[in-house]
């Protein structure tokens, strides 16, 4: 396997750092930290370049907050300087990692995403149903995925493709920045919200992808981050696969399958990528409708109180309608949600 060197100079190149700042500020140019950094952008980037060149750069502590929907998660937010470094690294490393991924891995990749994964799932359902008639689905996810990622295993996976010592030094700084003990072989927890964590997590489970595709030789397999599914005609074979996958995850990646991982006939519909999916139908999740209803009620109240403007309302509505258009959502549901947003105030002005 080819290993890449001479990457570090490309990472701290001033043009790359400037491009990284552009990506960090995209859609956030009026945020306070962005505006403050931009006030002395050239000076700040030169100072950052100097820190990287002299290897005096040290990641700052994360700011954290908790999300409770759809499940409780701790989100880690890096200061702007660290976010620039993350983007600068990925600008150079992304093409290397991208070349490793299988086709049917849909998270954190250009041209992929949930809607591409949805279309592929429907295609696989139709192909497998035409091939076998009766089809079963093995639907799995990883228990506490990001908090369970082992730092040392993650670093070893990165080292297989990158031989540039300075770049590895920088990865070491970033990966172990959330570790209480760098020398602990059980050191784990990749912070959700960190760009390198998102890409690294995808790379981490690429080990599973390669095992499933090239060792187990499974055709109908799709993964989106830590959610994945396999289609097959033999229910007992899927039970065997589940045991093999669980063993691989435990031994090679120090991960465990969620106990809720299940095997069932596809005529029940597959709960995946935010939808309920059949070979001939796609519906919205009931939980998504409930969350959207609550969210839009809060949005309506905020608009009435003048806390947000019409542009914010339209943005949220457009995002939801974009999600709905990929499913056979009843028009009344969409119109009801539209009413929840717009009912509080006359928009004719």
Short mmCIF file of N, CA and C in Angstrom, two decimals, residues 86-162:
data_model
loop_
_atom_site.label_atom_id
_atom_site.label_comp_id
_atom_site.label_asym_id
_atom_site.label_seq_id
_atom_site.Cartn_x
_atom_site.Cartn_y
_atom_site.Cartn_z
N UNK A 86 -7.84 22.16 11.33
CA UNK A 86 -8.53 20.94 10.91
C UNK A 86 -8.83 20.98 9.41
N UNK A 87 -9.34 22.11 8.95
CA UNK A 87 -9.65 22.23 7.52
C UNK A 87 -8.38 22.22 6.67
N UNK A 88 -7.32 22.86 7.16
CA UNK A 88 -6.06 22.88 6.42
C UNK A 88 -5.51 21.46 6.25
N UNK A 89 -5.62 20.66 7.31
CA UNK A 89 -5.18 19.26 7.24
C UNK A 89 -6.02 18.48 6.24
N UNK A 90 -7.35 18.62 6.35
CA UNK A 90 -8.22 17.83 5.48
C UNK A 90 -8.17 18.27 4.04
N UNK A 91 -7.85 19.54 3.78
CA UNK A 91 -7.66 19.98 2.38
C UNK A 91 -6.61 19.13 1.68
N UNK A 92 -5.60 18.72 2.42
CA UNK A 92 -4.50 17.95 1.85
C UNK A 92 -4.73 16.45 1.96
N UNK A 93 -5.30 16.01 3.07
CA UNK A 93 -5.41 14.58 3.36
C UNK A 93 -6.68 13.95 2.79
N UNK A 94 -7.72 14.75 2.61
CA UNK A 94 -9.00 14.20 2.15
C UNK A 94 -8.88 13.35 0.89
N UNK A 95 -8.16 13.79 -0.18
CA UNK A 95 -8.07 12.93 -1.37
C UNK A 95 -7.41 11.59 -1.10
N UNK A 96 -6.48 11.56 -0.14
CA UNK A 96 -5.81 10.30 0.21
C UNK A 96 -6.79 9.36 0.87
N UNK A 97 -7.54 9.87 1.84
CA UNK A 97 -8.50 9.03 2.55
C UNK A 97 -9.66 8.64 1.64
N UNK A 98 -10.09 9.55 0.80
CA UNK A 98 -11.22 9.28 -0.09
C UNK A 98 -10.94 8.07 -0.98
N UNK A 99 -9.69 7.92 -1.39
CA UNK A 99 -9.33 6.80 -2.27
C UNK A 99 -9.46 5.44 -1.59
N UNK A 100 -9.53 5.43 -0.27
CA UNK A 100 -9.62 4.18 0.49
C UNK A 100 -11.04 3.67 0.63
N UNK A 101 -12.02 4.57 0.55
CA UNK A 101 -13.39 4.21 0.89
C UNK A 101 -14.05 3.38 -0.19
N UNK A 102 -14.95 2.50 0.24
CA UNK A 102 -15.76 1.75 -0.71
C UNK A 102 -16.84 2.67 -1.28
N UNK A 103 -17.46 2.24 -2.35
CA UNK A 103 -18.48 3.07 -3.01
C UNK A 103 -19.66 3.35 -2.08
N UNK A 104 -20.07 2.34 -1.31
CA UNK A 104 -21.30 2.44 -0.53
C UNK A 104 -21.08 2.90 0.91
N UNK A 105 -20.14 3.79 1.09
CA UNK A 105 -19.97 4.53 2.35
C UNK A 105 -20.41 5.95 2.08
N UNK A 106 -21.40 6.46 2.82
CA UNK A 106 -22.09 7.68 2.40
C UNK A 106 -21.93 8.88 3.31
N UNK A 107 -21.14 8.79 4.37
CA UNK A 107 -20.98 9.93 5.28
C UNK A 107 -19.72 10.72 4.95
N UNK A 108 -19.80 12.05 5.12
CA UNK A 108 -18.62 12.94 5.02
C UNK A 108 -17.92 12.89 3.67
N UNK A 109 -18.65 12.66 2.60
CA UNK A 109 -18.00 12.55 1.29
C UNK A 109 -18.76 13.36 0.25
N UNK A 110 -18.01 13.99 -0.64
CA UNK A 110 -18.61 14.76 -1.72
C UNK A 110 -19.37 13.82 -2.65
N UNK A 111 -20.58 14.24 -3.00
CA UNK A 111 -21.39 13.43 -3.91
C UNK A 111 -22.11 12.28 -3.24
N UNK A 112 -21.98 12.18 -1.92
CA UNK A 112 -22.66 11.10 -1.19
C UNK A 112 -23.76 11.72 -0.32
N UNK A 113 -23.82 11.40 0.96
CA UNK A 113 -24.83 11.98 1.85
C UNK A 113 -26.06 11.10 1.98
N UNK A 114 -27.02 11.59 2.77
CA UNK A 114 -28.19 10.77 3.11
C UNK A 114 -29.08 10.48 1.90
N UNK A 115 -29.25 11.45 1.02
CA UNK A 115 -30.17 11.25 -0.10
C UNK A 115 -29.59 10.30 -1.14
N UNK A 116 -28.28 10.37 -1.35
CA UNK A 116 -27.63 9.39 -2.25
C UNK A 116 -27.71 8.00 -1.63
N UNK A 117 -27.53 7.91 -0.31
CA UNK A 117 -27.65 6.64 0.38
C UNK A 117 -29.06 6.09 0.32
N UNK A 118 -30.04 6.98 0.40
CA UNK A 118 -31.45 6.58 0.30
C UNK A 118 -31.74 5.96 -1.07
N UNK A 119 -31.28 6.63 -2.12
CA UNK A 119 -31.50 6.11 -3.48
C UNK A 119 -30.83 4.75 -3.67
N UNK A 120 -29.64 4.61 -3.11
CA UNK A 120 -28.91 3.35 -3.23
C UNK A 120 -29.62 2.23 -2.46
N UNK A 121 -30.17 2.56 -1.31
CA UNK A 121 -30.90 1.58 -0.51
C UNK A 121 -32.11 1.05 -1.27
N UNK A 122 -32.86 1.97 -1.88
CA UNK A 122 -34.03 1.56 -2.67
C UNK A 122 -33.60 0.66 -3.83
N UNK A 123 -32.50 1.04 -4.47
CA UNK A 123 -32.00 0.22 -5.59
C UNK A 123 -31.62 -1.17 -5.12
N UNK A 124 -30.93 -1.27 -3.98
CA UNK A 124 -30.54 -2.57 -3.44
C UNK A 124 -31.77 -3.40 -3.06
N UNK A 125 -32.78 -2.75 -2.50
CA UNK A 125 -34.00 -3.46 -2.14
C UNK A 125 -34.67 -4.06 -3.37
N UNK A 126 -34.71 -3.30 -4.44
CA UNK A 126 -35.35 -3.78 -5.66
C UNK A 126 -34.53 -4.90 -6.30
N UNK A 127 -33.20 -4.73 -6.32
CA UNK A 127 -32.34 -5.76 -6.92
C UNK A 127 -32.40 -7.06 -6.12
N UNK A 128 -32.32 -6.95 -4.80
CA UNK A 128 -32.32 -8.16 -3.98
C UNK A 128 -33.68 -8.86 -4.02
N UNK A 129 -34.75 -8.08 -4.06
CA UNK A 129 -36.09 -8.66 -4.13
C UNK A 129 -36.29 -9.37 -5.46
N UNK A 130 -35.80 -8.78 -6.54
CA UNK A 130 -35.91 -9.41 -7.85
C UNK A 130 -35.07 -10.69 -7.91
N UNK A 131 -33.93 -10.68 -7.22
CA UNK A 131 -33.02 -11.83 -7.23
C UNK A 131 -33.52 -12.98 -6.36
N UNK A 132 -34.04 -12.65 -5.16
CA UNK A 132 -34.36 -13.70 -4.18
C UNK A 132 -35.85 -13.83 -3.86
N UNK A 133 -36.61 -12.77 -4.10
CA UNK A 133 -38.02 -12.81 -3.72
C UNK A 133 -38.19 -12.39 -2.27
N UNK A 134 -37.92 -13.30 -1.33
CA UNK A 134 -38.01 -12.98 0.09
C UNK A 134 -36.65 -12.52 0.57
N UNK A 135 -36.59 -11.33 1.15
CA UNK A 135 -35.32 -10.72 1.55
C UNK A 135 -35.39 -10.29 3.01
N UNK A 136 -34.28 -10.48 3.73
CA UNK A 136 -34.16 -10.04 5.11
C UNK A 136 -33.10 -8.94 5.21
N UNK A 137 -33.23 -8.14 6.24
CA UNK A 137 -32.30 -7.03 6.46
C UNK A 137 -31.63 -7.19 7.82
N UNK A 138 -30.31 -7.07 7.84
CA UNK A 138 -29.55 -6.95 9.08
C UNK A 138 -29.23 -5.47 9.26
N UNK A 139 -29.84 -4.83 10.23
CA UNK A 139 -29.70 -3.39 10.47
C UNK A 139 -28.94 -3.19 11.78
N UNK A 140 -27.80 -2.52 11.72
CA UNK A 140 -26.93 -2.39 12.89
C UNK A 140 -26.46 -0.96 13.09
N UNK A 141 -26.07 -0.67 14.31
CA UNK A 141 -25.30 0.54 14.60
C UNK A 141 -24.39 0.25 15.79
N UNK A 142 -23.46 1.17 16.04
CA UNK A 142 -22.44 0.97 17.06
C UNK A 142 -22.86 1.65 18.36
N UNK A 143 -22.65 0.96 19.46
CA UNK A 143 -22.96 1.55 20.77
C UNK A 143 -21.98 2.68 21.09
N UNK A 144 -22.52 3.89 21.35
CA UNK A 144 -21.71 5.06 21.72
C UNK A 144 -20.46 5.15 20.85
N UNK A 145 -20.68 5.31 19.55
CA UNK A 145 -19.60 5.20 18.58
C UNK A 145 -18.44 6.17 18.82
N UNK A 146 -18.72 7.48 18.73
CA UNK A 146 -17.63 8.46 18.87
C UNK A 146 -16.91 8.35 20.22
N UNK A 147 -17.63 8.24 21.34
CA UNK A 147 -16.92 8.09 22.61
C UNK A 147 -16.12 6.80 22.73
N UNK A 148 -16.38 5.82 21.86
CA UNK A 148 -15.71 4.52 21.96
C UNK A 148 -14.52 4.38 21.02
N UNK A 149 -14.28 5.36 20.15
CA UNK A 149 -13.17 5.26 19.20
C UNK A 149 -11.84 5.33 19.96
N UNK A 150 -11.02 4.32 19.76
CA UNK A 150 -9.73 4.23 20.44
C UNK A 150 -8.70 5.11 19.74
N UNK A 151 -8.06 6.00 20.49
CA UNK A 151 -7.11 6.95 19.90
C UNK A 151 -5.91 6.25 19.25
N UNK A 152 -5.40 5.22 19.89
CA UNK A 152 -4.21 4.54 19.37
C UNK A 152 -4.52 3.76 18.10
N UNK A 153 -5.67 3.09 18.06
CA UNK A 153 -6.07 2.39 16.85
C UNK A 153 -6.30 3.39 15.72
N UNK A 154 -6.95 4.51 16.04
CA UNK A 154 -7.18 5.56 15.04
C UNK A 154 -5.86 6.06 14.46
N UNK A 155 -4.89 6.31 15.32
CA UNK A 155 -3.60 6.81 14.86
C UNK A 155 -2.87 5.77 14.01
N UNK A 156 -2.96 4.50 14.38
CA UNK A 156 -2.32 3.44 13.60
C UNK A 156 -2.93 3.33 12.20
N UNK A 157 -4.26 3.51 12.11
CA UNK A 157 -4.92 3.47 10.80
C UNK A 157 -4.43 4.62 9.92
N UNK A 158 -4.31 5.81 10.51
CA UNK A 158 -3.81 6.96 9.76
C UNK A 158 -2.38 6.74 9.29
N UNK A 159 -1.57 6.12 10.15
CA UNK A 159 -0.15 5.92 9.84
C UNK A 159 0.07 4.94 8.69
N UNK A 160 -0.91 4.11 8.39
CA UNK A 160 -0.77 3.17 7.29
C UNK A 160 -0.66 3.86 5.93
N UNK A 161 -1.29 5.04 5.81
CA UNK A 161 -1.29 5.75 4.53
C UNK A 161 -0.40 7.00 4.53
N UNK A 162 -0.02 7.47 5.69
CA UNK A 162 0.77 8.69 5.78
C UNK A 162 2.09 8.40 6.47
#
